[in-house]
Amino acid sequence: MKIVSVGEVLWDVLPSTEHLGGAPFNFAWHAHNLGHQVCFISAVGDDPHGNQALKQMAGVGLSTRFIRRVPDHPTGTVTVAMNPLGLPHYTIHRPAAYDFPALDPSDLDTLLHPAPDWIYFGTLQQMSAPAHDLTLRLLAAALTAKRFYDINLRTNSFTPELIRTLAYHADVLKLNEEEVPALRQIGAIQGNSREQFCRDCLSAFQLDAICITLGPNGCALLLDNKYVESPGFPVQVADTIGAGDAFSAALLHGINAGWAAPKIAGFANRVGAIVASRPGGTPKWSIDEAMAP
């Protein structure tokens, strides 16, 4: 399938190393790894970090056509501190180049012909007016595309109004367990149980599906009126950077393939676990690993 991913590309700066990342970039990389045509829209600075980002994308076969060069803003960086459980804490440095994506008419024509099957977006980049306007224009132009919204909240990088707007544009919504209270408040969701919360969200935002990741405990998925909770896969965690983004790519892969909810949830859990067991947001992995019994 043809997937358009709109969002940030940045460097995760850890105490001893740097990894190319950003949730929409990680998602694009993992969707590409699953064999799909991915058009990634973002921007990098005219600096060494930007040069290296473009080189790494090209090196894995991910198109850089829709990555704008921004001379007056640096390529995005995030300082990552890991807690004893291997969970990351992010310090985001903005404004950054990814806040200023742009498409010329020929770019838009290429994105729309043939029409994309899916458009993926998150929240962080959408705080930027140029990025938000570009995304809304793209959604309005690609009326047949399904929309996947990964909430992916970061401190001081969202507003309730933005979350509501993006959720109303979505067909599939994915969030983690820690984000449930925020969405409950933002969407005035009343359901007390996890299942009822999912059903109320589906109704409130007119979604086709909603998925809540539960860390090592797997995920909850409501799809085709079927609610499932699928257990996680025990792994030795290297770090959790990118695991949720890999999960999202696998989730979309399964939904588009028309799989039943239990198969989709299990596959996405396995892919997320594989990535969590390896350092960085885009480690190498194979579909055979993810499909293994």
PDB file of C-alpha atoms in Angstrom:
ATOM      1  CA  MET A   1       0.000   0.000   0.000  1.00  0.00           C
ATOM      2  CA  LYS A   2       0.969   3.645  -0.369  1.00  0.00           C
ATOM      3  CA  ILE A   3       1.407   5.461   2.951  1.00  0.00           C
ATOM      4  CA  VAL A   4       2.088   9.158   3.531  1.00  0.00           C
ATOM      5  CA  SER A   5       3.702   9.917   6.893  1.00  0.00           C
ATOM      6  CA  VAL A   6       3.770  13.561   8.010  1.00  0.00           C
ATOM      7  CA  GLY A   7       5.888  14.605  10.957  1.00  0.00           C
ATOM      8  CA  GLU A   8       9.178  15.170  12.678  1.00  0.00           C
ATOM      9  CA  VAL A   9      12.546  13.690  11.860  1.00  0.00           C
ATOM     10  CA  LEU A  10      15.122  14.354  14.570  1.00  0.00           C
ATOM     11  CA  TRP A  11      18.081  12.959  16.436  1.00  0.00           C
ATOM     12  CA  ASP A  12      17.571  11.244  19.790  1.00  0.00           C
ATOM     13  CA  VAL A  13      20.650  12.297  21.747  1.00  0.00           C
ATOM     14  CA  LEU A  14      21.417   9.774  24.496  1.00  0.00           C
ATOM     15  CA  PRO A  15      24.269   9.976  27.012  1.00  0.00           C
ATOM     16  CA  SER A  16      26.609   7.847  24.898  1.00  0.00           C
ATOM     17  CA  THR A  17      25.186   7.874  21.362  1.00  0.00           C
ATOM     18  CA  GLU A  18      22.756   9.433  18.886  1.00  0.00           C
ATOM     19  CA  HIS A  19      19.969   7.730  16.915  1.00  0.00           C
ATOM     20  CA  LEU A  20      17.945   9.112  14.043  1.00  0.00           C
ATOM     21  CA  GLY A  21      14.316   9.168  15.130  1.00  0.00           C
ATOM     22  CA  GLY A  22      11.080  11.040  15.634  1.00  0.00           C
ATOM     23  CA  ALA A  23       7.859   9.036  15.852  1.00  0.00           C
ATOM     24  CA  PRO A  24       6.659   9.703  12.267  1.00  0.00           C
ATOM     25  CA  PHE A  25      10.112   8.905  10.884  1.00  0.00           C
ATOM     26  CA  ASN A  26      10.323   5.710  12.947  1.00  0.00           C
ATOM     27  CA  PHE A  27       6.840   4.755  11.759  1.00  0.00           C
ATOM     28  CA  ALA A  28       7.814   5.445   8.139  1.00  0.00           C
ATOM     29  CA  TRP A  29      10.960   3.322   8.492  1.00  0.00           C
ATOM     30  CA  HIS A  30       9.074   0.364   9.975  1.00  0.00           C
ATOM     31  CA  ALA A  31       6.233   0.617   7.423  1.00  0.00           C
ATOM     32  CA  HIS A  32       8.879   0.613   4.685  1.00  0.00           C
ATOM     33  CA  ASN A  33      10.453  -2.422   6.359  1.00  0.00           C
ATOM     34  CA  LEU A  34       7.058  -4.139   6.079  1.00  0.00           C
ATOM     35  CA  GLY A  35       7.225  -3.700   2.316  1.00  0.00           C
ATOM     36  CA  HIS A  36       5.031  -0.655   1.761  1.00  0.00           C
ATOM     37  CA  GLN A  37       5.622   2.437  -0.376  1.00  0.00           C
ATOM     38  CA  VAL A  38       6.164   5.248   2.112  1.00  0.00           C
ATOM     39  CA  CYS A  39       6.253   8.962   1.314  1.00  0.00           C
ATOM     40  CA  PHE A  40       7.683  10.792   4.337  1.00  0.00           C
ATOM     41  CA  ILE A  41       7.081  14.559   4.629  1.00  0.00           C
ATOM     42  CA  SER A  42       9.354  16.538   6.947  1.00  0.00           C
ATOM     43  CA  ALA A  43      12.287  18.967   6.949  1.00  0.00           C
ATOM     44  CA  VAL A  44      15.922  19.040   8.039  1.00  0.00           C
ATOM     45  CA  GLY A  45      18.409  21.845   8.541  1.00  0.00           C
ATOM     46  CA  ASP A  46      21.335  22.682   6.303  1.00  0.00           C
ATOM     47  CA  ASP A  47      23.736  21.154   8.808  1.00  0.00           C
ATOM     48  CA  PRO A  48      25.659  17.923   9.525  1.00  0.00           C
ATOM     49  CA  HIS A  49      22.691  16.363  11.354  1.00  0.00           C
ATOM     50  CA  GLY A  50      20.526  17.060   8.314  1.00  0.00           C
ATOM     51  CA  ASN A  51      23.104  15.628   5.917  1.00  0.00           C
ATOM     52  CA  GLN A  52      23.402  12.464   7.985  1.00  0.00           C
ATOM     53  CA  ALA A  53      19.615  12.089   8.274  1.00  0.00           C
ATOM     54  CA  LEU A  54      19.172  12.241   4.489  1.00  0.00           C
ATOM     55  CA  LYS A  55      22.050   9.812   4.010  1.00  0.00           C
ATOM     56  CA  GLN A  56      20.580   7.278   6.423  1.00  0.00           C
ATOM     57  CA  MET A  57      17.114   7.521   4.856  1.00  0.00           C
ATOM     58  CA  ALA A  58      18.512   7.010   1.376  1.00  0.00           C
ATOM     59  CA  GLY A  59      20.650   4.146   2.660  1.00  0.00           C
ATOM     60  CA  VAL A  60      17.591   2.087   3.637  1.00  0.00           C
ATOM     61  CA  GLY A  61      15.631   3.000   0.505  1.00  0.00           C
ATOM     62  CA  LEU A  62      13.303   5.526   2.138  1.00  0.00           C
ATOM     63  CA  SER A  63      12.560   8.384  -0.283  1.00  0.00           C
ATOM     64  CA  THR A  64      13.905  11.807   0.690  1.00  0.00           C
ATOM     65  CA  ARG A  65      11.988  13.671  -2.026  1.00  0.00           C
ATOM     66  CA  PHE A  66       9.552  15.268   0.420  1.00  0.00           C
ATOM     67  CA  ILE A  67      12.176  16.289   2.988  1.00  0.00           C
ATOM     68  CA  ARG A  68      12.651  20.058   2.785  1.00  0.00           C
ATOM     69  CA  ARG A  69      15.994  21.750   3.494  1.00  0.00           C
ATOM     70  CA  VAL A  70      15.514  24.636   5.935  1.00  0.00           C
ATOM     71  CA  PRO A  71      18.601  26.903   6.062  1.00  0.00           C
ATOM     72  CA  ASP A  72      17.553  29.038   9.031  1.00  0.00           C
ATOM     73  CA  HIS A  73      16.580  26.320  11.538  1.00  0.00           C
ATOM     74  CA  PRO A  74      18.602  23.338  12.817  1.00  0.00           C
ATOM     75  CA  THR A  75      17.737  19.711  12.270  1.00  0.00           C
ATOM     76  CA  GLY A  76      15.620  18.579  15.205  1.00  0.00           C
ATOM     77  CA  THR A  77      17.194  17.110  18.334  1.00  0.00           C
ATOM     78  CA  VAL A  78      15.785  15.605  21.499  1.00  0.00           C
ATOM     79  CA  THR A  79      17.845  14.932  24.600  1.00  0.00           C
ATOM     80  CA  VAL A  80      16.889  11.512  25.965  1.00  0.00           C
ATOM     81  CA  ALA A  81      17.464  10.442  29.570  1.00  0.00           C
ATOM     82  CA  MET A  82      16.705   6.816  30.468  1.00  0.00           C
ATOM     83  CA  ASN A  83      15.290   5.788  33.821  1.00  0.00           C
ATOM     84  CA  PRO A  84      16.317   2.510  35.546  1.00  0.00           C
ATOM     85  CA  LEU A  85      13.499   0.636  33.762  1.00  0.00           C
ATOM     86  CA  GLY A  86      14.779   1.710  30.351  1.00  0.00           C
ATOM     87  CA  LEU A  87      11.934   4.184  29.820  1.00  0.00           C
ATOM     88  CA  PRO A  88      12.906   7.438  28.097  1.00  0.00           C
ATOM     89  CA  HIS A  89      12.367  11.032  29.241  1.00  0.00           C
ATOM     90  CA  TYR A  90      12.533  13.548  26.372  1.00  0.00           C
ATOM     91  CA  THR A  91      13.698  17.169  26.285  1.00  0.00           C
ATOM     92  CA  ILE A  92      12.575  18.605  22.937  1.00  0.00           C
ATOM     93  CA  HIS A  93      14.522  21.476  21.386  1.00  0.00           C
ATOM     94  CA  ARG A  94      12.384  23.804  19.250  1.00  0.00           C
ATOM     95  CA  PRO A  95      11.881  25.513  16.893  1.00  0.00           C
ATOM     96  CA  ALA A  96      13.486  22.979  14.588  1.00  0.00           C
ATOM     97  CA  ALA A  97      13.584  22.396  10.846  1.00  0.00           C
ATOM     98  CA  TYR A  98      10.770  19.821  11.005  1.00  0.00           C
ATOM     99  CA  ASP A  99       8.402  22.617  12.103  1.00  0.00           C
ATOM    100  CA  PHE A 100       8.629  24.048   8.561  1.00  0.00           C
ATOM    101  CA  PRO A 101       7.769  21.363   5.984  1.00  0.00           C
ATOM    102  CA  ALA A 102       6.601  22.456   2.535  1.00  0.00           C
ATOM    103  CA  LEU A 103       5.352  20.867  -0.679  1.00  0.00           C
ATOM    104  CA  ASP A 104       5.444  22.356  -4.158  1.00  0.00           C
ATOM    105  CA  PRO A 105       2.657  21.564  -6.669  1.00  0.00           C
ATOM    106  CA  SER A 106       4.617  18.723  -8.300  1.00  0.00           C
ATOM    107  CA  ASP A 107       5.241  17.144  -4.878  1.00  0.00           C
ATOM    108  CA  LEU A 108       1.532  17.262  -4.090  1.00  0.00           C
ATOM    109  CA  ASP A 109       0.686  15.799  -7.487  1.00  0.00           C
ATOM    110  CA  THR A 110       3.077  12.898  -6.873  1.00  0.00           C
ATOM    111  CA  LEU A 111       1.611  12.268  -3.428  1.00  0.00           C
ATOM    112  CA  LEU A 112      -1.952  12.219  -4.761  1.00  0.00           C
ATOM    113  CA  HIS A 113      -1.441  10.240  -8.004  1.00  0.00           C
ATOM    114  CA  PRO A 114      -1.898   7.447  -7.353  1.00  0.00           C
ATOM    115  CA  ALA A 115      -3.887   8.296  -4.252  1.00  0.00           C
ATOM    116  CA  PRO A 116      -2.404   7.184  -0.928  1.00  0.00           C
ATOM    117  CA  ASP A 117      -4.135   4.406   0.970  1.00  0.00           C
ATOM    118  CA  TRP A 118      -3.216   5.884   4.365  1.00  0.00           C
ATOM    119  CA  ILE A 119      -2.014   9.157   5.857  1.00  0.00           C
ATOM    120  CA  TYR A 120      -0.236   8.963   9.223  1.00  0.00           C
ATOM    121  CA  PHE A 121       0.251  11.922  11.586  1.00  0.00           C
ATOM    122  CA  GLY A 122       1.035  12.551  15.235  1.00  0.00           C
ATOM    123  CA  THR A 123       0.719  15.509  17.585  1.00  0.00           C
ATOM    124  CA  LEU A 124       4.195  16.977  18.185  1.00  0.00           C
ATOM    125  CA  GLN A 125       4.852  18.506  14.763  1.00  0.00           C
ATOM    126  CA  GLN A 126       1.239  19.678  14.486  1.00  0.00           C
ATOM    127  CA  MET A 127       1.917  22.360  17.124  1.00  0.00           C
ATOM    128  CA  SER A 128       3.665  24.199  14.276  1.00  0.00           C
ATOM    129  CA  ALA A 129       1.240  26.277  12.204  1.00  0.00           C
ATOM    130  CA  PRO A 130       3.023  25.611   8.870  1.00  0.00           C
ATOM    131  CA  ALA A 131       3.049  21.863   9.540  1.00  0.00           C
ATOM    132  CA  HIS A 132      -0.576  21.808  10.693  1.00  0.00           C
ATOM    133  CA  ASP A 133      -1.747  23.789   7.678  1.00  0.00           C
ATOM    134  CA  LEU A 134       0.158  21.478   5.313  1.00  0.00           C
ATOM    135  CA  THR A 135      -1.371  18.408   6.960  1.00  0.00           C
ATOM    136  CA  LEU A 136      -4.920  19.766   6.747  1.00  0.00           C
ATOM    137  CA  ARG A 137      -4.393  20.643   3.062  1.00  0.00           C
ATOM    138  CA  LEU A 138      -3.149  17.137   2.388  1.00  0.00           C
ATOM    139  CA  LEU A 139      -6.079  15.531   4.211  1.00  0.00           C
ATOM    140  CA  ALA A 140      -8.523  17.697   2.269  1.00  0.00           C
ATOM    141  CA  ALA A 141      -6.912  16.760  -1.044  1.00  0.00           C
ATOM    142  CA  ALA A 142      -6.655  13.001  -0.360  1.00  0.00           C
ATOM    143  CA  LEU A 143     -10.281  12.295   0.441  1.00  0.00           C
ATOM    144  CA  THR A 144     -10.094   8.534  -0.187  1.00  0.00           C
ATOM    145  CA  ALA A 145      -7.123   7.972   2.142  1.00  0.00           C
ATOM    146  CA  LYS A 146      -7.674   6.452   5.565  1.00  0.00           C
ATOM    147  CA  ARG A 147      -6.113   8.437   8.448  1.00  0.00           C
ATOM    148  CA  PHE A 148      -4.008   6.988  11.274  1.00  0.00           C
ATOM    149  CA  TYR A 149      -3.439   9.261  14.271  1.00  0.00           C
ATOM    150  CA  ASP A 150      -0.826   8.272  16.860  1.00  0.00           C
ATOM    151  CA  ILE A 151      -1.436  10.681  19.743  1.00  0.00           C
ATOM    152  CA  ASN A 152       2.091  10.337  21.157  1.00  0.00           C
ATOM    153  CA  LEU A 153       1.848  13.208  23.678  1.00  0.00           C
ATOM    154  CA  ARG A 154       4.957  15.034  24.845  1.00  0.00           C
ATOM    155  CA  THR A 155       5.145  17.588  27.673  1.00  0.00           C
ATOM    156  CA  ASN A 156       4.209  21.120  26.546  1.00  0.00           C
ATOM    157  CA  SER A 157       3.700  19.864  22.983  1.00  0.00           C
ATOM    158  CA  PHE A 158      -0.086  19.660  22.663  1.00  0.00           C
ATOM    159  CA  THR A 159      -3.298  21.521  23.348  1.00  0.00           C
ATOM    160  CA  PRO A 160      -6.768  20.050  23.971  1.00  0.00           C
ATOM    161  CA  GLU A 161      -8.089  21.815  20.870  1.00  0.00           C
ATOM    162  CA  LEU A 162      -5.360  20.315  18.684  1.00  0.00           C
ATOM    163  CA  ILE A 163      -6.000  16.796  20.008  1.00  0.00           C
ATOM    164  CA  ARG A 164      -9.720  17.100  19.315  1.00  0.00           C
ATOM    165  CA  THR A 165      -9.138  18.433  15.800  1.00  0.00           C
ATOM    166  CA  LEU A 166      -6.715  15.651  14.883  1.00  0.00           C
ATOM    167  CA  ALA A 167      -8.879  12.934  16.461  1.00  0.00           C
ATOM    168  CA  TYR A 168     -11.900  14.070  14.455  1.00  0.00           C
ATOM    169  CA  HIS A 169      -9.826  13.755  11.279  1.00  0.00           C
ATOM    170  CA  ALA A 170      -8.749  10.189  12.149  1.00  0.00           C
ATOM    171  CA  ASP A 171     -10.116   6.796  11.171  1.00  0.00           C
ATOM    172  CA  VAL A 172      -7.741   4.861  13.441  1.00  0.00           C
ATOM    173  CA  LEU A 173      -6.473   6.284  16.722  1.00  0.00           C
ATOM    174  CA  LYS A 174      -3.615   4.830  18.754  1.00  0.00           C
ATOM    175  CA  LEU A 175      -2.455   5.887  22.206  1.00  0.00           C
ATOM    176  CA  ASN A 176      -0.660   4.410  25.188  1.00  0.00           C
ATOM    177  CA  GLU A 177      -2.064   3.681  28.628  1.00  0.00           C
ATOM    178  CA  GLU A 178      -0.502   6.819  30.151  1.00  0.00           C
ATOM    179  CA  GLU A 179      -2.324   8.987  27.599  1.00  0.00           C
ATOM    180  CA  VAL A 180      -5.793   7.640  28.429  1.00  0.00           C
ATOM    181  CA  PRO A 181      -6.539  10.172  31.239  1.00  0.00           C
ATOM    182  CA  ALA A 182      -5.650  13.094  28.956  1.00  0.00           C
ATOM    183  CA  LEU A 183      -7.875  11.849  26.131  1.00  0.00           C
ATOM    184  CA  ARG A 184     -10.640  11.042  28.607  1.00  0.00           C
ATOM    185  CA  GLN A 185     -10.631  14.673  29.745  1.00  0.00           C
ATOM    186  CA  ILE A 186     -10.101  16.230  26.313  1.00  0.00           C
ATOM    187  CA  GLY A 187     -12.871  14.183  24.699  1.00  0.00           C
ATOM    188  CA  ALA A 188     -15.211  14.131  27.708  1.00  0.00           C
ATOM    189  CA  ILE A 189     -15.131  10.317  27.573  1.00  0.00           C
ATOM    190  CA  GLN A 190     -17.165   8.701  30.353  1.00  0.00           C
ATOM    191  CA  GLY A 191     -16.452   4.959  30.034  1.00  0.00           C
ATOM    192  CA  ASN A 192     -14.991   3.497  33.230  1.00  0.00           C
ATOM    193  CA  SER A 193     -13.617   0.194  31.950  1.00  0.00           C
ATOM    194  CA  ARG A 194     -10.923   0.041  29.277  1.00  0.00           C
ATOM    195  CA  GLU A 195     -13.356  -1.523  26.833  1.00  0.00           C
ATOM    196  CA  GLN A 196     -16.038   1.085  27.471  1.00  0.00           C
ATOM    197  CA  PHE A 197     -13.471   3.868  27.120  1.00  0.00           C
ATOM    198  CA  CYS A 198     -12.569   2.475  23.681  1.00  0.00           C
ATOM    199  CA  ARG A 199     -16.200   2.192  22.646  1.00  0.00           C
ATOM    200  CA  ASP A 200     -16.979   5.720  23.842  1.00  0.00           C
ATOM    201  CA  CYS A 201     -13.947   7.098  21.959  1.00  0.00           C
ATOM    202  CA  LEU A 202     -15.003   5.269  18.824  1.00  0.00           C
ATOM    203  CA  SER A 203     -18.395   6.920  19.034  1.00  0.00           C
ATOM    204  CA  ALA A 204     -17.193  10.369  20.120  1.00  0.00           C
ATOM    205  CA  PHE A 205     -14.616  10.751  17.337  1.00  0.00           C
ATOM    206  CA  GLN A 206     -16.385   8.581  14.710  1.00  0.00           C
ATOM    207  CA  LEU A 207     -13.460   6.179  14.403  1.00  0.00           C
ATOM    208  CA  ASP A 208     -13.113   2.830  12.678  1.00  0.00           C
ATOM    209  CA  ALA A 209     -10.683   1.512  15.299  1.00  0.00           C
ATOM    210  CA  ILE A 210      -8.871   2.481  18.481  1.00  0.00           C
ATOM    211  CA  CYS A 211      -5.859   0.813  20.071  1.00  0.00           C
ATOM    212  CA  ILE A 212      -4.277   1.329  23.500  1.00  0.00           C
ATOM    213  CA  THR A 213      -0.759   0.009  24.040  1.00  0.00           C
ATOM    214  CA  LEU A 214      -0.127  -1.395  27.512  1.00  0.00           C
ATOM    215  CA  GLY A 215       3.661  -1.603  27.574  1.00  0.00           C
ATOM    216  CA  PRO A 216       4.878  -5.115  28.472  1.00  0.00           C
ATOM    217  CA  ASN A 217       1.253  -6.167  28.992  1.00  0.00           C
ATOM    218  CA  GLY A 218       0.421  -5.935  25.291  1.00  0.00           C
ATOM    219  CA  CYS A 219      -2.481  -3.915  23.926  1.00  0.00           C
ATOM    220  CA  ALA A 220      -6.232  -3.410  23.754  1.00  0.00           C
ATOM    221  CA  LEU A 221      -7.847  -3.114  20.320  1.00  0.00           C
ATOM    222  CA  LEU A 222     -11.409  -2.306  19.266  1.00  0.00           C
ATOM    223  CA  LEU A 223     -12.004  -3.042  15.585  1.00  0.00           C
ATOM    224  CA  ASP A 224     -15.109  -4.122  13.674  1.00  0.00           C
ATOM    225  CA  ASN A 225     -17.037  -3.971  16.955  1.00  0.00           C
ATOM    226  CA  LYS A 226     -14.732  -6.650  18.404  1.00  0.00           C
ATOM    227  CA  TYR A 227     -12.734  -5.770  21.527  1.00  0.00           C
ATOM    228  CA  VAL A 228      -9.626  -7.771  22.353  1.00  0.00           C
ATOM    229  CA  GLU A 229      -6.835  -7.498  24.907  1.00  0.00           C
ATOM    230  CA  SER A 230      -3.729  -9.220  23.617  1.00  0.00           C
ATOM    231  CA  PRO A 231      -0.850 -10.104  25.968  1.00  0.00           C
ATOM    232  CA  GLY A 232       2.653  -8.803  25.373  1.00  0.00           C
ATOM    233  CA  PHE A 233       5.772 -10.786  24.518  1.00  0.00           C
ATOM    234  CA  PRO A 234       8.416 -10.977  27.263  1.00  0.00           C
ATOM    235  CA  VAL A 235      11.761  -9.620  26.075  1.00  0.00           C
ATOM    236  CA  GLN A 236      14.915  -8.196  27.592  1.00  0.00           C
ATOM    237  CA  VAL A 237      14.361  -4.477  26.974  1.00  0.00           C
ATOM    238  CA  ALA A 238      17.291  -2.536  25.494  1.00  0.00           C
ATOM    239  CA  ASP A 239      15.220   0.653  25.338  1.00  0.00           C
ATOM    240  CA  THR A 240      11.648   1.466  24.354  1.00  0.00           C
ATOM    241  CA  ILE A 241      12.516   4.197  21.827  1.00  0.00           C
ATOM    242  CA  GLY A 242      10.608   3.497  18.613  1.00  0.00           C
ATOM    243  CA  ALA A 243       8.797   0.414  19.919  1.00  0.00           C
ATOM    244  CA  GLY A 244       5.427   2.166  19.843  1.00  0.00           C
ATOM    245  CA  ASP A 245       6.107   3.469  16.331  1.00  0.00           C
ATOM    246  CA  ALA A 246       6.974  -0.025  15.100  1.00  0.00           C
ATOM    247  CA  PHE A 247       3.785  -1.224  16.789  1.00  0.00           C
ATOM    248  CA  SER A 248       1.826   1.428  14.855  1.00  0.00           C
ATOM    249  CA  ALA A 249       3.300   0.318  11.527  1.00  0.00           C
ATOM    250  CA  ALA A 250       2.427  -3.301  12.279  1.00  0.00           C
ATOM    251  CA  LEU A 251      -1.063  -2.320  13.443  1.00  0.00           C
ATOM    252  CA  LEU A 252      -1.764  -0.432  10.225  1.00  0.00           C
ATOM    253  CA  HIS A 253      -0.299  -3.329   8.203  1.00  0.00           C
ATOM    254  CA  GLY A 254      -2.700  -5.781   9.814  1.00  0.00           C
ATOM    255  CA  ILE A 255      -5.743  -3.513   9.545  1.00  0.00           C
ATOM    256  CA  ASN A 256      -5.098  -2.852   5.860  1.00  0.00           C
ATOM    257  CA  ALA A 257      -4.621  -6.582   5.241  1.00  0.00           C
ATOM    258  CA  GLY A 258      -8.076  -7.232   6.679  1.00  0.00           C
ATOM    259  CA  TRP A 259      -6.866  -9.485   9.490  1.00  0.00           C
ATOM    260  CA  ALA A 260      -9.065 -10.234  12.489  1.00  0.00           C
ATOM    261  CA  ALA A 261      -8.476  -8.142  15.610  1.00  0.00           C
ATOM    262  CA  PRO A 262      -6.670 -10.880  17.626  1.00  0.00           C
ATOM    263  CA  LYS A 263      -4.172 -11.512  14.802  1.00  0.00           C
ATOM    264  CA  ILE A 264      -3.531  -7.799  14.293  1.00  0.00           C
ATOM    265  CA  ALA A 265      -2.965  -7.183  18.005  1.00  0.00           C
ATOM    266  CA  GLY A 266      -0.642 -10.157  18.396  1.00  0.00           C
ATOM    267  CA  PHE A 267       1.427  -9.197  15.355  1.00  0.00           C
ATOM    268  CA  ALA A 268       1.764  -5.572  16.486  1.00  0.00           C
ATOM    269  CA  ASN A 269       2.743  -6.681  19.997  1.00  0.00           C
ATOM    270  CA  ARG A 270       5.453  -8.938  18.606  1.00  0.00           C
ATOM    271  CA  VAL A 271       6.906  -6.228  16.350  1.00  0.00           C
ATOM    272  CA  GLY A 272       6.930  -3.721  19.214  1.00  0.00           C
ATOM    273  CA  ALA A 273       8.657  -6.236  21.475  1.00  0.00           C
ATOM    274  CA  ILE A 274      11.341  -7.008  18.871  1.00  0.00           C
ATOM    275  CA  VAL A 275      12.178  -3.311  18.531  1.00  0.00           C
ATOM    276  CA  ALA A 276      12.188  -2.785  22.320  1.00  0.00           C
ATOM    277  CA  SER A 277      14.738  -5.585  22.624  1.00  0.00           C
ATOM    278  CA  ARG A 278      17.234  -3.701  20.423  1.00  0.00           C
ATOM    279  CA  PRO A 279      18.842  -0.259  20.846  1.00  0.00           C
ATOM    280  CA  GLY A 280      17.422   2.733  18.996  1.00  0.00           C
ATOM    281  CA  GLY A 281      14.162   3.475  17.263  1.00  0.00           C
ATOM    282  CA  THR A 282      14.900   1.761  13.932  1.00  0.00           C
ATOM    283  CA  PRO A 283      16.888  -1.431  14.565  1.00  0.00           C
ATOM    284  CA  LYS A 284      16.984  -4.124  11.922  1.00  0.00           C
ATOM    285  CA  TRP A 285      14.282  -6.798  12.079  1.00  0.00           C
ATOM    286  CA  SER A 286      12.549  -9.069   9.611  1.00  0.00           C
ATOM    287  CA  ILE A 287       8.944  -9.948   8.871  1.00  0.00           C
ATOM    288  CA  ASP A 288       9.869 -13.608   9.390  1.00  0.00           C
ATOM    289  CA  GLU A 289      10.791 -12.796  13.006  1.00  0.00           C
ATOM    290  CA  ALA A 290       7.499 -11.032  13.547  1.00  0.00           C
ATOM    291  CA  MET A 291       5.459 -13.864  12.023  1.00  0.00           C
ATOM    292  CA  ALA A 292       7.289 -16.649  13.856  1.00  0.00           C
ATOM    293  CA  PRO A 293       5.065 -18.857  16.049  1.00  0.00           C
TER     294      PRO A 293
END
